[in-house]
């Protein structure tokens, strides 16, 4: 039987648009008045368009989905009805989000995502705990509409705007670059290494560490005295974190991580289209163990390294992806005025190393943070978490981040 479906997605389906008989239609449509119910069937039939076939064993009499009154044995769970995540959204917030989505759609020339992208998005949403019966519990949008719009992205950053041509990554080579100032007065340098150790399995190619060494215990009131490079290497070994290349540098308090950036990058020069690199710096190393910057660092480690499939998805479309993207900062010449606040980011090696431009860097302490904005335009970048929330030194930014963090974590629960 020809099972092609011409519908636009759940919520758009009706029997006139779908080339199915009544039984097939009811399987696709579910039996309850819930936009999400029956989505699994719908997806199976839809994927027939991409080369799959009709399901081998379609359920002839599907139980009622969601609605207990229509089921003999009680409600059958579906992702939209069983999520433990409450939709904490006021009407005004919902209206704001919907208006913003519409504005983005119009601003993008009302372009639609291609069929394959839309289906991949729907598949991600279908298994997402924040799918509230066809509506996103993260932003309040209707998922049929949201996934169809080219410019839209998942509020949990599980899928991204489809505004650029996709370049597939297939089990990519992965490198790790780190700049570390191991200040002896606190344990934060160890904490950074332990965070990386937890995600060590992500890095299958080169791991390169630049250690900045300082003897000074009072630089403008700051104690920068570090432990030795040998102690850092020994500690790394002790926790099972092996580096392929390590080098110690004198700490340059004016340039900070700028001083080691070119050396770190030179270790991973490659235009392999299947190679990506993660850059980070020891976060909170000059602060106390309970500083807000530790929390900031935790957010970056979690969002950049705890969902590798989202990183790959982002880099299949964009040249660079990181956490806490902000716009409007850095007015140095030729900067596109955006950055990742805190300087944790992944990049595609082919896009960075295809020219010598990567060596251009602001010779200031903030130079590595401003470097992505020198290399790429904002539309060439993806955000993995916490887009444009403002300065993390401001409490209001953390209020926004808490909510975004809830969405990010909730939509990844299995
Ligand atoms: S959070 Fe993302 S994956 Fe989950 S329902 Fe919303 S848009 Fe879909």
Short mmCIF file of C-alpha atoms and ligand atoms in Angstrom, two decimals:
data_model
loop_
_atom_site.label_atom_id
_atom_site.label_comp_id
_atom_site.label_asym_id
_atom_site.label_seq_id
_atom_site.Cartn_x
_atom_site.Cartn_y
_atom_site.Cartn_z
CA UNK A 1 0.00 0.00 0.00
CA UNK A 2 1.24 3.47 -0.77
CA UNK A 3 1.58 5.12 2.61
CA UNK A 4 2.83 8.51 1.59
CA UNK A 5 1.55 11.25 3.77
CA UNK A 6 1.33 14.81 2.62
CA UNK A 7 0.58 16.34 5.97
CA UNK A 8 2.75 18.94 7.64
CA UNK A 9 3.08 17.17 10.97
CA UNK A 10 1.02 16.40 14.05
CA UNK A 11 -1.64 18.99 14.41
CA UNK A 12 -1.86 19.45 10.65
CA UNK A 13 -2.96 15.92 9.79
CA UNK A 14 -6.42 15.27 8.53
CA UNK A 15 -7.71 12.44 6.43
CA UNK A 16 -7.89 14.56 3.31
CA UNK A 17 -4.22 15.36 3.43
CA UNK A 18 -3.09 11.81 4.22
CA UNK A 19 -3.17 9.12 1.62
CA UNK A 20 -4.25 6.41 4.08
CA UNK A 21 -7.31 4.32 4.69
CA UNK A 22 -9.42 4.89 7.79
CA UNK A 23 -7.57 2.28 9.87
CA UNK A 24 -4.16 3.63 9.03
CA UNK A 25 -5.36 7.11 9.68
CA UNK A 26 -6.73 6.20 13.10
CA UNK A 27 -3.40 4.57 14.00
CA UNK A 28 -1.61 7.72 13.04
CA UNK A 29 -4.09 9.98 14.68
CA UNK A 30 -4.46 8.08 17.95
CA UNK A 31 -7.82 7.78 19.57
CA UNK A 32 -7.80 10.58 22.07
CA UNK A 33 -8.17 14.27 21.34
CA UNK A 34 -4.53 14.90 22.07
CA UNK A 35 -2.17 16.23 19.42
CA UNK A 36 0.72 14.14 20.70
CA UNK A 37 -1.13 10.85 20.92
CA UNK A 38 -0.50 8.63 17.95
CA UNK A 39 2.67 10.50 17.11
CA UNK A 40 4.70 7.29 17.21
CA UNK A 41 2.51 5.83 14.49
CA UNK A 42 2.64 9.01 12.56
CA UNK A 43 6.42 9.03 12.70
CA UNK A 44 6.62 5.42 11.51
CA UNK A 45 4.50 6.17 8.49
CA UNK A 46 6.24 9.43 7.86
CA UNK A 47 9.65 7.83 7.84
CA UNK A 48 8.32 5.69 4.98
CA UNK A 49 8.96 8.79 2.95
CA UNK A 50 12.62 8.61 3.84
CA UNK A 51 13.09 5.04 2.70
CA UNK A 52 11.58 3.11 5.58
CA UNK A 53 8.52 0.95 5.07
CA UNK A 54 5.17 0.59 6.71
CA UNK A 55 5.55 -0.86 10.25
CA UNK A 56 5.69 -4.67 10.13
CA UNK A 57 3.25 -5.11 12.95
CA UNK A 58 0.87 -2.21 13.12
CA UNK A 59 -1.41 -2.38 16.16
CA UNK A 60 -4.91 -3.00 14.79
CA UNK A 61 -6.78 -1.68 17.81
CA UNK A 62 -4.56 0.74 19.65
CA UNK A 63 -5.50 1.44 23.25
CA UNK A 64 -6.72 4.87 24.08
CA UNK A 65 -3.90 7.26 24.66
CA UNK A 66 -3.94 9.67 27.54
CA UNK A 67 -7.64 9.81 28.26
CA UNK A 68 -8.42 7.41 31.17
CA UNK A 69 -12.13 7.50 30.45
CA UNK A 70 -11.53 5.92 27.08
CA UNK A 71 -9.27 3.09 28.21
CA UNK A 72 -10.31 -0.15 29.94
CA UNK A 73 -6.99 -0.56 31.72
CA UNK A 74 -6.36 3.04 32.58
CA UNK A 75 -4.35 5.60 30.72
CA UNK A 76 -1.53 4.52 28.47
CA UNK A 77 1.47 6.72 29.16
CA UNK A 78 2.59 9.08 26.47
CA UNK A 79 5.37 11.59 26.67
CA UNK A 80 2.97 14.48 26.72
CA UNK A 81 0.95 13.26 29.69
CA UNK A 82 3.42 11.62 32.03
CA UNK A 83 6.14 14.20 32.25
CA UNK A 84 6.96 15.10 35.83
CA UNK A 85 8.05 18.49 34.62
CA UNK A 86 5.49 21.15 35.30
CA UNK A 87 4.99 23.80 32.67
CA UNK A 88 5.83 26.85 34.67
CA UNK A 89 4.71 29.46 32.24
CA UNK A 90 2.56 32.47 32.81
CA UNK A 91 0.17 33.60 30.11
CA UNK A 92 2.22 36.73 29.50
CA UNK A 93 5.38 34.64 29.14
CA UNK A 94 3.62 32.34 26.72
CA UNK A 95 2.35 35.29 24.66
CA UNK A 96 5.83 36.84 24.67
CA UNK A 97 7.41 33.58 23.48
CA UNK A 98 4.79 33.06 20.78
CA UNK A 99 5.19 36.65 19.58
CA UNK A 100 8.95 36.31 19.49
CA UNK A 101 8.68 33.05 17.54
CA UNK A 102 6.38 34.68 15.02
CA UNK A 103 8.72 37.66 14.70
CA UNK A 104 11.67 35.32 14.09
CA UNK A 105 9.69 33.39 11.50
CA UNK A 106 8.72 36.55 9.62
CA UNK A 107 12.24 37.94 9.95
CA UNK A 108 13.54 34.73 8.36
CA UNK A 109 11.30 35.26 5.34
CA UNK A 110 8.81 32.67 6.67
CA UNK A 111 11.13 29.89 5.51
CA UNK A 112 10.33 26.32 6.48
CA UNK A 113 12.75 23.62 7.54
CA UNK A 114 13.29 20.87 4.99
CA UNK A 115 11.44 17.60 5.49
CA UNK A 116 14.36 15.65 6.91
CA UNK A 117 15.19 18.36 9.45
CA UNK A 118 11.60 18.67 10.52
CA UNK A 119 11.23 14.94 11.06
CA UNK A 120 14.48 14.72 13.01
CA UNK A 121 13.22 17.54 15.24
CA UNK A 122 9.87 15.86 15.72
CA UNK A 123 11.61 12.63 16.65
CA UNK A 124 13.65 14.46 19.31
CA UNK A 125 10.49 16.11 20.63
CA UNK A 126 8.54 12.89 20.55
CA UNK A 127 10.76 11.29 23.19
CA UNK A 128 11.29 14.47 25.19
CA UNK A 129 9.87 14.59 28.73
CA UNK A 130 8.94 18.21 28.11
CA UNK A 131 6.59 17.30 25.27
CA UNK A 132 3.26 18.31 26.74
CA UNK A 133 0.79 16.73 24.37
CA UNK A 134 2.24 18.39 21.31
CA UNK A 135 3.26 21.58 23.06
CA UNK A 136 6.76 22.31 24.31
CA UNK A 137 6.97 22.57 28.09
CA UNK A 138 10.18 24.56 27.73
CA UNK A 139 8.87 27.47 25.69
CA UNK A 140 5.13 26.88 25.36
CA UNK A 141 5.20 26.64 21.56
CA UNK A 142 3.13 24.28 19.47
CA UNK A 143 5.60 21.65 18.31
CA UNK A 144 4.11 21.15 14.86
CA UNK A 145 4.64 24.83 14.14
CA UNK A 146 7.91 25.15 15.99
CA UNK A 147 9.60 22.24 14.23
CA UNK A 148 8.41 23.46 10.83
CA UNK A 149 10.04 26.88 11.14
CA UNK A 150 13.62 26.93 9.82
CA UNK A 151 14.85 29.57 12.26
CA UNK A 152 13.46 27.97 15.43
CA UNK A 153 15.53 26.07 17.98
CA UNK A 154 14.79 23.84 20.93
CA UNK A 155 14.74 25.82 24.22
CA UNK A 156 16.80 22.97 25.71
CA UNK A 157 19.29 23.19 22.82
CA UNK A 158 18.65 19.65 21.62
CA UNK A 159 18.16 20.91 18.08
CA UNK A 160 19.17 24.11 16.37
CA UNK A 161 18.16 26.60 13.69
CA UNK A 162 18.44 25.01 10.24
CA UNK A 163 19.74 28.15 8.57
CA UNK A 164 22.96 26.73 7.16
CA UNK A 165 23.87 23.76 5.04
CA UNK A 166 24.50 20.64 7.12
CA UNK A 167 27.93 18.99 7.00
CA UNK A 168 27.72 15.59 8.65
CA UNK A 169 30.11 14.56 11.40
CA UNK A 170 30.59 10.82 11.72
CA UNK A 171 32.14 9.74 15.04
CA UNK A 172 34.43 12.76 14.74
CA UNK A 173 37.99 13.04 15.97
CA UNK A 174 37.86 15.10 19.15
CA UNK A 175 40.58 17.21 20.76
CA UNK A 176 40.81 18.90 24.14
CA UNK A 177 42.72 22.13 24.79
CA UNK A 178 43.06 23.62 28.26
CA UNK A 179 44.81 26.60 29.77
CA UNK A 180 45.28 26.16 33.53
CA UNK A 181 46.63 28.52 36.20
CA UNK A 182 46.93 26.14 39.20
CA UNK A 183 46.72 28.66 42.05
CA UNK A 184 47.87 26.95 45.24
CA UNK A 185 45.61 28.90 47.60
CA UNK A 186 42.48 26.96 46.64
CA UNK A 187 41.39 23.63 45.19
CA UNK A 188 39.72 24.94 42.05
CA UNK A 189 42.48 23.82 39.66
CA UNK A 190 41.93 20.26 40.92
CA UNK A 191 38.18 20.67 40.57
CA UNK A 192 38.61 21.70 36.91
CA UNK A 193 40.74 18.64 36.17
CA UNK A 194 38.20 16.38 37.89
CA UNK A 195 35.40 17.85 35.77
CA UNK A 196 37.40 17.01 32.65
CA UNK A 197 38.24 13.55 33.92
CA UNK A 198 34.52 12.80 34.26
CA UNK A 199 34.16 13.45 30.50
CA UNK A 200 37.56 12.11 29.42
CA UNK A 201 35.92 9.50 27.18
CA UNK A 202 34.75 12.28 24.84
CA UNK A 203 38.28 13.02 23.64
CA UNK A 204 39.68 10.45 21.24
CA UNK A 205 42.48 12.38 19.56
CA UNK A 206 44.79 14.96 21.21
CA UNK A 207 44.58 16.31 24.76
CA UNK A 208 46.80 19.34 25.25
CA UNK A 209 47.41 21.23 28.49
CA UNK A 210 49.14 24.59 28.95
CA UNK A 211 50.08 25.22 32.58
CA UNK A 212 50.72 28.83 33.60
CA UNK A 213 53.18 29.05 36.50
CA UNK A 214 53.45 32.02 38.87
CA UNK A 215 55.60 32.61 41.95
CA UNK A 216 53.91 35.82 43.08
CA UNK A 217 51.73 35.87 46.16
CA UNK A 218 50.59 39.47 45.79
CA UNK A 219 49.75 40.90 42.39
CA UNK A 220 47.47 43.87 42.97
CA UNK A 221 46.14 42.15 46.08
CA UNK A 222 45.73 38.77 44.39
CA UNK A 223 47.63 35.70 45.40
CA UNK A 224 48.66 34.06 42.13
CA UNK A 225 51.25 31.67 43.51
CA UNK A 226 50.76 28.35 41.78
CA UNK A 227 51.73 24.77 42.45
CA UNK A 228 54.38 23.35 40.14
CA UNK A 229 53.73 21.86 36.71
CA UNK A 230 54.94 18.51 38.05
CA UNK A 231 52.29 18.62 40.76
CA UNK A 232 49.59 19.28 38.15
CA UNK A 233 50.80 16.40 35.98
CA UNK A 234 51.03 14.08 39.00
CA UNK A 235 47.52 15.01 40.12
CA UNK A 236 46.16 14.47 36.62
CA UNK A 237 47.74 11.00 36.57
CA UNK A 238 46.41 10.28 40.01
CA UNK A 239 42.81 10.87 38.88
CA UNK A 240 43.40 9.02 35.60
CA UNK A 241 43.52 12.02 33.29
CA UNK A 242 46.37 11.57 30.82
CA UNK A 243 47.49 14.45 28.60
CA UNK A 244 49.16 13.88 25.23
CA UNK A 245 51.04 17.17 25.30
CA UNK A 246 51.80 19.34 28.35
CA UNK A 247 53.89 22.46 28.57
CA UNK A 248 54.54 24.97 31.34
CA UNK A 249 54.63 28.71 30.66
CA UNK A 250 55.39 31.68 32.91
CA UNK A 251 52.09 33.29 33.82
CA UNK A 252 51.51 36.56 32.00
CA UNK A 253 48.98 38.46 34.08
CA UNK A 254 48.36 40.98 31.32
CA UNK A 255 47.69 38.40 28.57
CA UNK A 256 46.54 35.48 30.77
CA UNK A 257 45.28 32.63 28.51
CA UNK A 258 46.09 34.67 25.39
CA UNK A 259 49.74 33.89 26.13
CA UNK A 260 49.24 30.15 25.53
CA UNK A 261 46.44 30.20 22.97
CA UNK A 262 48.51 30.01 19.79
CA UNK A 263 50.64 27.21 21.22
CA UNK A 264 47.57 25.22 22.27
CA UNK A 265 45.90 25.69 18.90
CA UNK A 266 49.06 24.82 16.96
CA UNK A 267 48.82 21.30 18.41
CA UNK A 268 45.54 20.59 16.66
CA UNK A 269 45.99 22.29 13.28
CA UNK A 270 44.04 20.21 10.79
CA UNK A 271 41.44 20.74 8.11
CA UNK A 272 39.95 17.28 8.53
CA UNK A 273 36.19 17.86 8.05
CA UNK A 274 35.52 15.18 10.64
CA UNK A 275 37.57 16.72 13.46
CA UNK A 276 36.39 19.00 16.24
CA UNK A 277 38.10 20.61 19.23
CA UNK A 278 36.99 21.75 22.67
CA UNK A 279 38.73 24.72 24.27
CA UNK A 280 38.44 25.58 27.96
CA UNK A 281 40.38 27.33 30.68
CA UNK A 282 40.65 26.56 34.36
CA UNK A 283 37.62 28.33 35.77
CA UNK A 284 37.54 30.04 39.18
CA UNK A 285 41.21 29.29 39.84
CA UNK A 286 41.86 32.70 41.41
CA UNK A 287 38.69 32.56 43.49
CA UNK A 288 37.66 30.78 46.66
CA UNK A 289 36.20 27.27 46.47
CA UNK A 290 32.69 28.59 47.11
CA UNK A 291 32.85 31.44 44.59
CA UNK A 292 30.00 32.04 42.12
CA UNK A 293 32.54 31.41 39.38
CA UNK A 294 32.67 27.73 40.41
CA UNK A 295 28.94 27.53 39.74
CA UNK A 296 29.55 29.34 36.44
CA UNK A 297 32.21 26.79 35.52
CA UNK A 298 29.92 23.91 36.45
CA UNK A 299 27.25 25.23 34.08
CA UNK A 300 29.81 25.33 31.27
CA UNK A 301 31.23 21.84 31.89
CA UNK A 302 27.73 20.36 32.08
CA UNK A 303 26.30 22.03 29.02
CA UNK A 304 29.37 21.68 26.80
CA UNK A 305 30.28 18.13 27.73
CA UNK A 306 27.26 16.24 29.06
CA UNK A 307 25.31 15.93 25.83
CA UNK A 308 27.77 15.19 23.07
CA UNK A 309 25.04 14.39 20.53
CA UNK A 310 23.79 17.98 20.81
CA UNK A 311 27.34 19.27 20.33
CA UNK A 312 27.65 17.20 17.15
CA UNK A 313 24.27 18.38 15.91
CA UNK A 314 25.28 22.00 16.51
CA UNK A 315 28.61 21.59 14.73
CA UNK A 316 27.01 19.86 11.78
CA UNK A 317 25.35 23.19 11.04
CA UNK A 318 27.58 25.78 12.70
CA UNK A 319 31.32 26.41 12.82
CA UNK A 320 31.51 26.94 16.57
CA UNK A 321 29.33 26.04 19.56
CA UNK A 322 29.60 26.94 23.21
CA UNK A 323 27.75 27.87 26.36
CA UNK A 324 26.50 31.27 27.52
CA UNK A 325 26.64 33.15 24.23
CA UNK A 326 26.30 36.91 24.58
CA UNK A 327 25.92 39.63 22.03
CA UNK A 328 27.09 43.21 21.88
CA UNK A 329 30.42 43.02 23.71
CA UNK A 330 33.97 43.53 22.44
CA UNK A 331 34.36 46.56 20.25
CA UNK A 332 37.91 45.74 19.19
CA UNK A 333 38.51 46.11 15.42
CA UNK A 334 36.81 43.57 13.15
CA UNK A 335 35.04 41.86 16.02
CA UNK A 336 31.51 40.70 15.22
CA UNK A 337 30.56 41.60 18.78
CA UNK A 338 29.52 38.33 20.31
CA UNK A 339 31.26 35.82 22.57
CA UNK A 340 30.86 32.83 24.84
CA UNK A 341 30.87 34.21 28.35
CA UNK A 342 33.49 32.21 30.25
CA UNK A 343 35.36 30.96 27.16
CA UNK A 344 34.27 27.33 26.83
CA UNK A 345 33.59 26.34 23.22
CA UNK A 346 33.83 23.62 20.58
CA UNK A 347 34.84 24.37 17.00
CA UNK A 348 35.13 22.59 13.67
CA UNK A 349 38.81 22.28 12.77
CA UNK A 350 38.17 22.66 9.05
CA UNK A 351 36.45 26.01 9.53
CA UNK A 352 39.09 27.37 11.89
CA UNK A 353 42.27 26.18 10.23
CA UNK A 354 41.39 26.65 6.57
CA UNK A 355 43.14 30.04 6.73
CA UNK A 356 45.66 31.70 9.04
CA UNK A 357 42.98 33.97 10.49
CA UNK A 358 42.86 31.88 13.67
CA UNK A 359 46.16 33.47 14.71
CA UNK A 360 44.50 36.90 14.93
CA UNK A 361 43.71 37.57 18.55
CA UNK A 362 43.22 40.65 20.72
CA UNK A 363 46.42 41.06 22.75
CA UNK A 364 44.45 41.76 25.93
CA UNK A 365 43.51 39.55 28.89
CA UNK A 366 40.08 38.99 27.30
CA UNK A 367 41.55 37.98 23.94
CA UNK A 368 40.51 34.31 23.95
CA UNK A 369 37.00 35.23 25.01
CA UNK A 370 36.74 37.69 22.11
CA UNK A 371 38.44 35.33 19.62
CA UNK A 372 35.27 33.49 18.46
CA UNK A 373 33.76 36.88 17.55
CA UNK A 374 36.84 37.72 15.50
CA UNK A 375 36.74 34.38 13.67
CA UNK A 376 33.03 34.02 13.05
CA UNK A 377 29.84 35.97 12.56
CA UNK A 378 27.05 35.33 15.09
CA UNK A 379 25.08 33.37 12.49
CA UNK A 380 28.00 30.95 12.21
CA UNK A 381 27.77 30.15 15.92
CA UNK A 382 25.48 27.94 18.02
CA UNK A 383 24.64 28.20 21.68
CA UNK A 384 24.57 25.01 23.75
CA UNK A 385 23.02 26.61 26.81
CA UNK A 386 22.01 29.97 28.27
CA UNK A 387 21.78 32.21 25.24
CA UNK A 388 22.16 35.92 25.91
CA UNK A 389 21.31 35.90 29.61
CA UNK A 390 23.56 38.85 30.40
CA UNK A 391 26.42 39.18 32.85
CA UNK A 392 26.71 36.26 35.24
CA UNK A 393 28.01 38.65 37.85
CA UNK A 394 24.40 39.95 38.02
CA UNK A 395 21.88 37.98 40.15
CA UNK A 396 19.14 38.55 37.53
CA UNK A 397 21.11 36.50 35.01
CA UNK A 398 21.18 33.57 37.43
CA UNK A 399 17.39 33.71 37.82
CA UNK A 400 17.09 33.23 34.05
CA UNK A 401 19.80 30.58 34.06
CA UNK A 402 18.08 28.53 36.76
CA UNK A 403 14.98 28.27 34.58
CA UNK A 404 17.01 27.50 31.47
CA UNK A 405 18.97 24.91 33.39
CA UNK A 406 15.76 23.23 34.50
CA UNK A 407 14.63 23.00 30.86
CA UNK A 408 18.08 21.80 29.68
CA UNK A 409 18.19 19.02 32.28
CA UNK A 410 14.52 18.07 32.11
CA UNK A 411 14.47 17.57 28.36
CA UNK A 412 17.41 15.17 28.63
CA UNK A 413 15.87 12.89 31.23
CA UNK A 414 15.17 9.45 29.87
S1 LIG B 1 12.37 21.01 24.94
FE1 LIG B 1 13.09 20.76 22.81
S2 LIG B 1 13.00 18.56 22.38
FE2 LIG B 1 11.73 18.99 24.20
S3 LIG B 1 9.64 19.29 23.43
FE3 LIG B 1 10.59 21.32 23.56
S4 LIG B 1 11.48 21.68 21.52
FE4 LIG B 1 11.06 19.49 21.68
#
